[in-house]
Coordinates of C-alpha atoms in Angstrom, one line a residue:
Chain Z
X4 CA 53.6 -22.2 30.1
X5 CA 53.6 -25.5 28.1
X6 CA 50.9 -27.9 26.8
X7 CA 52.2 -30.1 29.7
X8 CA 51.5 -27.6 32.6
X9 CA 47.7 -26.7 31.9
X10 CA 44.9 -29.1 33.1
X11 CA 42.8 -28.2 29.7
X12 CA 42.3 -26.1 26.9
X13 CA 39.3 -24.3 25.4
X14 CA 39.4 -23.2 21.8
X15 CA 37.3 -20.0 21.7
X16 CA 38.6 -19.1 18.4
X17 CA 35.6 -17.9 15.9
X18 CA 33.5 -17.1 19.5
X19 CA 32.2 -13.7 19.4
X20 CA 32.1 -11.5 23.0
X21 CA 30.9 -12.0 25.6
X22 CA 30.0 -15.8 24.9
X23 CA 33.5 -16.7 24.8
X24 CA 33.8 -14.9 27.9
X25 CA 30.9 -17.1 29.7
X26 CA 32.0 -20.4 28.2
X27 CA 35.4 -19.6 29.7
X28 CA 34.1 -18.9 33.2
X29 CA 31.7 -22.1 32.9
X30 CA 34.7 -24.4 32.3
X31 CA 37.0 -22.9 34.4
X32 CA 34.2 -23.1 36.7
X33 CA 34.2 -26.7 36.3
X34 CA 37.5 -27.1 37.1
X35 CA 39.1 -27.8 40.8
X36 CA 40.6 -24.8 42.9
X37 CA 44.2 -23.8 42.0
X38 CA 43.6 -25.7 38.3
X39 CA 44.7 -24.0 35.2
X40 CA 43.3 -23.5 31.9
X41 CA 44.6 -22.8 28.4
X42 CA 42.3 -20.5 26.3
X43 CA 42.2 -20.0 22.3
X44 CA 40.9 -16.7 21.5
X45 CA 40.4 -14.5 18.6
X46 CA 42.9 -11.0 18.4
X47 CA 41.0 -7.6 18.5
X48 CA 37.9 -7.9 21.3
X49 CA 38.3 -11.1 22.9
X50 CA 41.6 -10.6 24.0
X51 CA 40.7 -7.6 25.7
X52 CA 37.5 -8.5 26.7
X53 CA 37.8 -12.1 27.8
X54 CA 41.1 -11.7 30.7
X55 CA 39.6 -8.8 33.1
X56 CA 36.0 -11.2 32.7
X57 CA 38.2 -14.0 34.3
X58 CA 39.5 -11.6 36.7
X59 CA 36.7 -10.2 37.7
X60 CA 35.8 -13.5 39.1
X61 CA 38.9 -14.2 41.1
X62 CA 40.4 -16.2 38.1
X63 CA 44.2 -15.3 37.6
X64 CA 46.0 -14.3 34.4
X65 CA 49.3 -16.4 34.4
X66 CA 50.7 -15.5 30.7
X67 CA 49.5 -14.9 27.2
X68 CA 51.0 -15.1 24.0
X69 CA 50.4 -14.7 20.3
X70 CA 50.5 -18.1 18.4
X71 CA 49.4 -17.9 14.3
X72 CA 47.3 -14.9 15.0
X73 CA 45.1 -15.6 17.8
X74 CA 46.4 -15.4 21.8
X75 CA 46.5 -18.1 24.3
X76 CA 45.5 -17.4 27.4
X77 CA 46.9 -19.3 30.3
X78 CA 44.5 -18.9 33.4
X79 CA 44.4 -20.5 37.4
X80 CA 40.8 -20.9 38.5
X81 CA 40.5 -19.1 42.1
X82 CA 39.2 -19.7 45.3
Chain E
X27 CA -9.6 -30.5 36.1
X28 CA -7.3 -33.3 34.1
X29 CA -4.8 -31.6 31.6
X30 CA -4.5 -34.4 28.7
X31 CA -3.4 -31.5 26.1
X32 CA -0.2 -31.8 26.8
X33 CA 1.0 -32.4 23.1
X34 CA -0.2 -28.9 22.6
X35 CA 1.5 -27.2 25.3
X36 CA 3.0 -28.4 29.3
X37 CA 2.5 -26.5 32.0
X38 CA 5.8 -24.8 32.7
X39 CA 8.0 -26.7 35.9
X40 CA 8.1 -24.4 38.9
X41 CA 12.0 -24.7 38.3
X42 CA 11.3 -23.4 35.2
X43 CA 9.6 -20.4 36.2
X44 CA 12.2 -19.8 38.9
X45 CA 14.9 -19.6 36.3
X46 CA 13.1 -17.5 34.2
X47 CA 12.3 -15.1 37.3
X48 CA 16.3 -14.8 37.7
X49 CA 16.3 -14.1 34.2
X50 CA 14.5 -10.9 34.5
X51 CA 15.9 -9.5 37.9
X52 CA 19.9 -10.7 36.3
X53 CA 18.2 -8.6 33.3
X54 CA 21.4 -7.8 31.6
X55 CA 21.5 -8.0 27.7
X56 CA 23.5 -11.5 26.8
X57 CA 25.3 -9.6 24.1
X58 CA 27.1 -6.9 26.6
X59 CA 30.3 -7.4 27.4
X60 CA 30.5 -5.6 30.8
X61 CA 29.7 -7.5 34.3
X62 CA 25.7 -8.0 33.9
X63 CA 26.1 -9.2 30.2
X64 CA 28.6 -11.5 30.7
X65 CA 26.4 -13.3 33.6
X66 CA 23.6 -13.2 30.8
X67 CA 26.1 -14.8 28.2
X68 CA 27.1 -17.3 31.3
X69 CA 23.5 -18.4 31.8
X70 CA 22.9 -18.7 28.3
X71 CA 25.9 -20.6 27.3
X72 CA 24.8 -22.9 30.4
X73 CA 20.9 -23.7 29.0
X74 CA 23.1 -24.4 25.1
X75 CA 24.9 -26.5 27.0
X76 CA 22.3 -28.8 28.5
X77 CA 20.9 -28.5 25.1
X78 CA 23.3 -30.1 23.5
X79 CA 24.4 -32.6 25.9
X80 CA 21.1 -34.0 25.7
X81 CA 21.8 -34.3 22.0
X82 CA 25.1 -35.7 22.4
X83 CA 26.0 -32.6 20.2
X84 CA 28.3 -29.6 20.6
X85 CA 27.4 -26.6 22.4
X86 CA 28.2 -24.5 19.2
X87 CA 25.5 -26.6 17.1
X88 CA 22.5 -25.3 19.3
X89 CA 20.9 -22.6 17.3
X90 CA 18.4 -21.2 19.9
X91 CA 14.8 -19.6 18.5
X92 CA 11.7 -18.2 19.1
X93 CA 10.0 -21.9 19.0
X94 CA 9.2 -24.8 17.0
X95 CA 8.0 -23.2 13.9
X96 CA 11.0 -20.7 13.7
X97 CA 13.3 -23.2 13.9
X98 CA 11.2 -25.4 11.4
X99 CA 11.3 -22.1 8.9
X100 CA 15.0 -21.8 9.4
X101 CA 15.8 -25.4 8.7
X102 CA 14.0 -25.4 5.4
X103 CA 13.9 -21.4 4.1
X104 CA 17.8 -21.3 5.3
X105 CA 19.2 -24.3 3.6
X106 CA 17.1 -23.8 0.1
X107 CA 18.3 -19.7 0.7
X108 CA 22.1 -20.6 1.0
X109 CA 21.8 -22.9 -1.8
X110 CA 21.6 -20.3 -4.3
X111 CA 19.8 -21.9 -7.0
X112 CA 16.4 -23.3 -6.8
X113 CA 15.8 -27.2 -6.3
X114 CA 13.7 -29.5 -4.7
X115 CA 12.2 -30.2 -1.3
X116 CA 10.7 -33.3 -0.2
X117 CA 8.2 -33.3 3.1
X118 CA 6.1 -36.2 4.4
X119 CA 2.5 -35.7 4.3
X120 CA 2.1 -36.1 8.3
X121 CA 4.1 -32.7 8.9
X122 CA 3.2 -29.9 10.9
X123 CA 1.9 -27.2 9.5
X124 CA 5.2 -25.5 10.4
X125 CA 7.4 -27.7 7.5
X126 CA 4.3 -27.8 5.4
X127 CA 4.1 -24.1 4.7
X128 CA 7.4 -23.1 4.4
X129 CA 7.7 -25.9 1.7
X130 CA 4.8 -24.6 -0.1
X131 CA 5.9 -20.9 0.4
X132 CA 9.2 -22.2 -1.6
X133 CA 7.2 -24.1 -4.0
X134 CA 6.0 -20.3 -4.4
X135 CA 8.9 -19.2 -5.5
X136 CA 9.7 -22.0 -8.3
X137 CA 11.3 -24.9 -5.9
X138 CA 10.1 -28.1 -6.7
X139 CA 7.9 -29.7 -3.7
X140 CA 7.6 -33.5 -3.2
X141 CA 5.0 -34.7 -0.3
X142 CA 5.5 -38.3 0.4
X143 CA 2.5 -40.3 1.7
X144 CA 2.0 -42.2 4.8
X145 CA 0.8 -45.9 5.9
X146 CA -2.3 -46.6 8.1
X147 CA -0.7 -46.3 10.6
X148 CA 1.6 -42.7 9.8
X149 CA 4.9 -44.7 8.9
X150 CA 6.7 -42.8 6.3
X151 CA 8.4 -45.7 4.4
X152 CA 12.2 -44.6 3.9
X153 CA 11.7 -46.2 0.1
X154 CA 8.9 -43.5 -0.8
X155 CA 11.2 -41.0 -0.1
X156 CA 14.3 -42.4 -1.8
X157 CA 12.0 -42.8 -4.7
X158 CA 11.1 -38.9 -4.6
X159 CA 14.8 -38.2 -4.7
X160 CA 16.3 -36.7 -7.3
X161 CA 19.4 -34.4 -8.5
X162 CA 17.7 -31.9 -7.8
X163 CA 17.2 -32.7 -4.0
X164 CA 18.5 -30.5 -2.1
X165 CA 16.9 -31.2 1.9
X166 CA 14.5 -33.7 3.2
X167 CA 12.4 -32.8 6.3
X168 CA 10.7 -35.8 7.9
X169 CA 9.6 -35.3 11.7
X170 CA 10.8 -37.9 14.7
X171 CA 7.0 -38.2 16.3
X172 CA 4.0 -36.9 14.6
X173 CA 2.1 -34.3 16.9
X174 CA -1.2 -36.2 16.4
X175 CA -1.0 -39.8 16.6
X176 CA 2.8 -40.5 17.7
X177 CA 4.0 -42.3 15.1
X178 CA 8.0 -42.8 15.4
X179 CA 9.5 -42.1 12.1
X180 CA 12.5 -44.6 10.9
X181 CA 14.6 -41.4 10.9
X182 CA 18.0 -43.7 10.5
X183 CA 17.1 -45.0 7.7
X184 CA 15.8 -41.9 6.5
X185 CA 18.9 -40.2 7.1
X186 CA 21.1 -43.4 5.7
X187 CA 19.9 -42.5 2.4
X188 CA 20.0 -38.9 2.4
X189 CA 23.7 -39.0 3.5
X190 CA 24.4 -41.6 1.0
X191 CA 22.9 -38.6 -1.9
X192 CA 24.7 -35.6 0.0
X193 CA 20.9 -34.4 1.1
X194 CA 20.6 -32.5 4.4
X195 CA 17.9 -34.2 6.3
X196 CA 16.3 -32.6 9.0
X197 CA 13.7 -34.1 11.2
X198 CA 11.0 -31.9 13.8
X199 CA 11.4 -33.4 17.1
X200 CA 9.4 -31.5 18.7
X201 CA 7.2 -33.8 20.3
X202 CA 9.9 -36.1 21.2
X203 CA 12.7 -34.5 22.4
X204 CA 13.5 -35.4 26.6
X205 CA 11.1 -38.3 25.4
X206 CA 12.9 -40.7 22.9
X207 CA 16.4 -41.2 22.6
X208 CA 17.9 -38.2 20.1
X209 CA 21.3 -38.4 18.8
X210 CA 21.1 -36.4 15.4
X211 CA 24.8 -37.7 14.2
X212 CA 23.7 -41.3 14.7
X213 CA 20.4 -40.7 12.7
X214 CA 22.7 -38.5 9.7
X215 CA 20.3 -35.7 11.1
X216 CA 22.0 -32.6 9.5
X217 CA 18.7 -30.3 11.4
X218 CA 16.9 -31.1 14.6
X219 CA 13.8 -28.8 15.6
X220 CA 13.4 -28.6 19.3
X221 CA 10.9 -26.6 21.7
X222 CA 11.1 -25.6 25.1
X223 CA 6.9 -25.7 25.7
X224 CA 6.6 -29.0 25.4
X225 CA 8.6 -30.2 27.7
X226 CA 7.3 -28.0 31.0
X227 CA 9.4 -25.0 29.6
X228 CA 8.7 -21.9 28.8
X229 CA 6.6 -20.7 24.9
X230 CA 8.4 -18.6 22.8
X231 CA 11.6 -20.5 22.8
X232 CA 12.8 -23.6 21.1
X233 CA 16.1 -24.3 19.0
X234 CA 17.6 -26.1 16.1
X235 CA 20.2 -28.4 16.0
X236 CA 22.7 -27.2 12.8
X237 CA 25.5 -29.9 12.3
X238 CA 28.9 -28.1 12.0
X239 CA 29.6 -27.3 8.9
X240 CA 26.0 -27.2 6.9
X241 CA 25.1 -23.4 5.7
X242 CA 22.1 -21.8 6.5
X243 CA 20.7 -18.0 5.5
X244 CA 19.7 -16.4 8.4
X245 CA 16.1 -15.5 8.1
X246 CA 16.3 -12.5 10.7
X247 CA 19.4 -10.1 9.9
X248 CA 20.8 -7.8 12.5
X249 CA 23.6 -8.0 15.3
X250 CA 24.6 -11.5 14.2
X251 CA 24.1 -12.8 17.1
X252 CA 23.5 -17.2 17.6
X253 CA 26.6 -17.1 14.6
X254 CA 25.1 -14.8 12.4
X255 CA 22.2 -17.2 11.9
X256 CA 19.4 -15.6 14.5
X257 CA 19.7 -12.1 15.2
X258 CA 17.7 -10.3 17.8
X259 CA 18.6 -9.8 21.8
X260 CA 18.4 -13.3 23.2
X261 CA 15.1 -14.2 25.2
X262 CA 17.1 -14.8 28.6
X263 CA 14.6 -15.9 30.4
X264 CA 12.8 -18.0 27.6
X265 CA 16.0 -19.7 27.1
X266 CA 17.3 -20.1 30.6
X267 CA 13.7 -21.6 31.2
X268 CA 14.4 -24.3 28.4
X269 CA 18.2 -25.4 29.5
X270 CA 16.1 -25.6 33.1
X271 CA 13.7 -28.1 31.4
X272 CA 16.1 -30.1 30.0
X273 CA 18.2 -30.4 32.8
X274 CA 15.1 -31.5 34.8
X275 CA 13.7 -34.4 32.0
X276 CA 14.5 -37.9 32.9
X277 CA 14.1 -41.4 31.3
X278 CA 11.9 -42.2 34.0
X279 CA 9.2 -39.5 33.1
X280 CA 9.1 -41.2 29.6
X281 CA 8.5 -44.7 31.0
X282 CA 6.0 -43.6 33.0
X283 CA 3.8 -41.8 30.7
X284 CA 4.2 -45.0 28.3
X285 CA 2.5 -47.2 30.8
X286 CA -0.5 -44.7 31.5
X287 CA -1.2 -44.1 27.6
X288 CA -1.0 -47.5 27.7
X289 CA -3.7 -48.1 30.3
X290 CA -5.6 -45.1 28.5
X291 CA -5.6 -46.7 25.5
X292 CA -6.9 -50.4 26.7
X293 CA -9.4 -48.4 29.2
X294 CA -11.3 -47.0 26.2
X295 CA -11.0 -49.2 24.1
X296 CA -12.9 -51.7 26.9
X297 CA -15.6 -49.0 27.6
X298 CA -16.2 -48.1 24.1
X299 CA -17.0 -51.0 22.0
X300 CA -16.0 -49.7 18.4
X301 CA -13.1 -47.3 19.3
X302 CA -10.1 -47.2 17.2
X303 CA -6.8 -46.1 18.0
X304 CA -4.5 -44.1 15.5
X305 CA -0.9 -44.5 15.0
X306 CA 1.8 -47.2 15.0
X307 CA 0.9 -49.6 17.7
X308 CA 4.5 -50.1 18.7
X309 CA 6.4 -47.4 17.5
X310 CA 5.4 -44.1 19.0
X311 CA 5.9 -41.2 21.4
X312 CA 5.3 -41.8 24.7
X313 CA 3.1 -39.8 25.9
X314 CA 0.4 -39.0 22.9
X315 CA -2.7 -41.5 21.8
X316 CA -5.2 -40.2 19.0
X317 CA -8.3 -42.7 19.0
X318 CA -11.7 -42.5 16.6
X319 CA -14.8 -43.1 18.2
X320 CA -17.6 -45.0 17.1
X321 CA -20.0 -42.1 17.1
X322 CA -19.8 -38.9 18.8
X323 CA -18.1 -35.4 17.1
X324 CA -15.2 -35.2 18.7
X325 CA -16.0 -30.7 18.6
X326 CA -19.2 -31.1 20.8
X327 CA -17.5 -34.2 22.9
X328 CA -14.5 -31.4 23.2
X329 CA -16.8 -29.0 24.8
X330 CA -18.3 -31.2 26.7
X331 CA -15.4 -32.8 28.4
X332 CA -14.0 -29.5 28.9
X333 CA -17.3 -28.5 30.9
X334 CA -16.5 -31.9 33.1
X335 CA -12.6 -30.3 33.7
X336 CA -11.3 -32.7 31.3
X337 CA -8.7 -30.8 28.7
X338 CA -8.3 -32.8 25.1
X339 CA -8.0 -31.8 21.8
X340 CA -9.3 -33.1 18.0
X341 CA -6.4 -33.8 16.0
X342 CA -3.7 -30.9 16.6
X343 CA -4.7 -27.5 18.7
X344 CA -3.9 -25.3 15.7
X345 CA -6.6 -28.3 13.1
X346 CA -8.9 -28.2 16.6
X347 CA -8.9 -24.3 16.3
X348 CA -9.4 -24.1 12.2
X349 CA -11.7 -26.8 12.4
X350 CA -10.5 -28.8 9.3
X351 CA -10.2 -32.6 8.6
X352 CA -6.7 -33.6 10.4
X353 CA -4.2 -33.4 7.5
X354 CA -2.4 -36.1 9.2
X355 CA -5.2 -38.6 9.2
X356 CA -6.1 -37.8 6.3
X357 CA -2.7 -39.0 5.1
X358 CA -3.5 -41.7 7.0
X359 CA -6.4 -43.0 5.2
X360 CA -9.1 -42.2 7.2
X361 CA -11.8 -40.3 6.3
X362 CA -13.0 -36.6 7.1
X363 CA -16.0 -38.2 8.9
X364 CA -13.6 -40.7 10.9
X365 CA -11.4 -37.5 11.4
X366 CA -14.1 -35.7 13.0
X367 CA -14.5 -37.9 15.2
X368 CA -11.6 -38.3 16.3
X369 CA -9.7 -37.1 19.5
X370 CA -6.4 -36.8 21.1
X371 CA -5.2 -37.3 24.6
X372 CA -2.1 -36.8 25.2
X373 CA 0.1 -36.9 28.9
X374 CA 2.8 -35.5 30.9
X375 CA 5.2 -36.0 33.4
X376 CA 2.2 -35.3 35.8
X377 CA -0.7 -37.1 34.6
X378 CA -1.6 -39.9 37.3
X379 CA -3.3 -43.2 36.6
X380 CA -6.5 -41.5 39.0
X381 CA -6.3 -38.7 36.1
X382 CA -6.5 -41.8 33.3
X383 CA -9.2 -43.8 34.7
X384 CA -11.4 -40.7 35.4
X385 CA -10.8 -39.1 31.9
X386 CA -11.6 -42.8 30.3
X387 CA -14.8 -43.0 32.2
X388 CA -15.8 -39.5 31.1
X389 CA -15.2 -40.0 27.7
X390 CA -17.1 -43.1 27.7
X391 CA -20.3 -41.6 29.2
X392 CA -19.9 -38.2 26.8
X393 CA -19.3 -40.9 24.1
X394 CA -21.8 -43.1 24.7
X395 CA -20.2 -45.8 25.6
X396 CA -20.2 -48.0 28.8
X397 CA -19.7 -46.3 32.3

């Protein structure tokens, strides 16, 4: 998904788990139903731990891919 | 009884004790990373949030603590620990205890210690310090109100000439923060002490403000967490209660109190012939007025207002406990006899103008004054 297609973008690079994780929700959170969001994260733990947090609360994984080294993380915001 | 101690501690918002009660029922560890931790991190990241929109700052600049004095030991122990090599410190006289030991406890350990002076009326004059400068420098800690008398410190100017010199500057606003505007970037503050008792939040929890990109050691070692530079699990409930204070401080509240220390100020002054206020007459806090009377102790008046149900203090609560001579008005000019008789009042979001007239009136008759 492009830079065009995403309402914003978080940089959680350099975030260590869970906070990522929570400032994620919180702006995602933030965001109208059916709005999508762009996430920076670290490789190793917040990749794996940040996508199933999101998920947990109805958010929904649309892609991810590995840019330089770190992921991004392209999200809708649920109900 | 009429609380006028509130520059030594608020009582905690009923909000405030709500979000704190969540805290401990939601009582998962904010470092987890399963369901219960991640609401923990959510809540936290919330309170940092509110933090640092209140200080027109980023979220990841909010370095949350045990209190006042933590952060205040952090500010100055962590940036003369990351510099590596010893060098100088310089302090105004009117600091807290909390800046004032720490600087000595360096001074220990072969840094170099400046103390600059203060007026009559607690102003720190931004040329005193540049004079103390020197290569050496290496951070200068002035506070934004003092804790006893109010004073405003010209913290711009202040941070002007530390920026100019490549010196961090870091200021103690405790007593004003919610209370007086606070941007740190626009004062070159490179440190900000806050605390969450002050403000009808919770003890045990306060913060500092750590621009991006200025180094700190950590004082406390251990998980890492706060970004290596406070270890320990995070006080949910201590700093859920602070982002709830925040949220709930308005511009109004400081207005208010203005007006009522205001009336204070002129109600003793026209019931007690011979009473002298302390502190910049224009320049300070809202909420704090430190006045010397003509001739009672202010220890036994303290005791004896307290029996009435009136609450003050002499000087600070930690110089009203020791009982020594104020530092402060010391610095100040007065002397220990005018500092013992000395007292400080100081307001909250609460106080009412029924609570000022009756506490003026009391003080009058305990002081001798008219009734």
């Amino acid at each position: 998904m492009s830079a065009r297609e995403v309402d914003d973008t978080l940089d959680l690079s350099g975030v260590p788990c869970p906070a990522n994780a929570a400032r994620a929700l919180l702006r995602i959170e933030g965001m109208d139903s059916g709005s999508v969001l762009a996430v920076i994260l670290d490789d190793g733990e917040p990749i794996r731990n940040v996508p199933p947090a999101l998920e947990a609360e109805g958010h929904k994984e649309l892609s991810r891919a590995q840019e330089k080294g770190r992921w991004r993380l392209v999200v809708r915001r649920g109900g | 009884m009429i609380y006028l101690d509130n520059a030594a501690t608020t009582r905690p918002d009923p909000a405030v004790l709500a979000a704190m009660a969540r805290a401990e029922e939601d009582f998962g560890n904010a470092s987890s990373v399963h369901r219960l931790g991640v609401a923990a991190a959510k809540a936290v990241e919330r309170a940092r949030a509110a933090l640092a929109q209140a200080l027109s700052a980023r979220p990841e600049e909010i370095v949350f603590t045990s209190g006042g004095t933590e952060a205040n030991n952090l500010a100055l122990k962590g940036a003369a620990l990351a510099r590596g090599r010893r060098g100088q410190i310089v302090v105004s006289a009117v600091e807290h205890p909390s800046v004032l030991e720490p600087a000595r406890a360096l001074q220990r350990l072969g840094w170099g210690l400046k103390v600059v002076g203060a007026d009559r009326d607690g102003l720190v004059d931004p040329a005193a310090v540049a004079a103390a400068l020197s290569s050496r420098t290496v951070l200068v800690s002035v506070m934004h109100a003092n804790n006893e008398v109010g004073t405003l410190q010209p913290l711009a100017e202040i941070g002007r000439l530390c920026r100019r010199r490549g010196i961090l500057f870091h200021t103690d606003a405790s007593q004003s923060f919610t209370k007086e505007p606070l941007d740190p970037r626009r004062l070159g503050a490179d440190l900000v002490t806050l605390s969450g008792h002050k403000i009808h939040g919770p003890k045990g929890v306060g913060a500092l403000y750590v621009r991006a990109g200025v180094q700190l050691e950590p004082l406390l070692h251990g998980g890492g967490q706060e970004g290596g530079l406070r270890s320990g699990t995070y006080n949910t409930a201590g700093i859920l209660g602070f982002g709830a204070a925040v949220a709930l401080a308005q511009a109004s509240d400081a207005r208010r109190m203005r007006g009522l220390r205001d009336r204070l100020q002129a109600r003793l002054g026209a019931l007690i012939p011979g009473l002298r206020s302390n502190g910049h007459p224009r320049r300070r806090v809202c909420g704090i007025l430190s006045v010397t009377l003509p001739k009672a102790r202010s220890t036994e008046l303290l005791q004896a207002l307290s029996s009435a149900g009136v609450c003050v203090s002499a000087g600070s609560a930690c110089a009203a406990a020791a009982e020594h001579p104020s530092h402060v008005l010391l610095a100040m000019g007065r002397s220990a006899e005018q500092a013992g008789r000395s007292l400080r009042l100081s307001l909250s979001r609460w106080t009412t103008a029924a609570d000022v007239e009756r506490a003026a009136r009391l003080i009058a008759k305990l002081a001798g004054g008219r009734r």
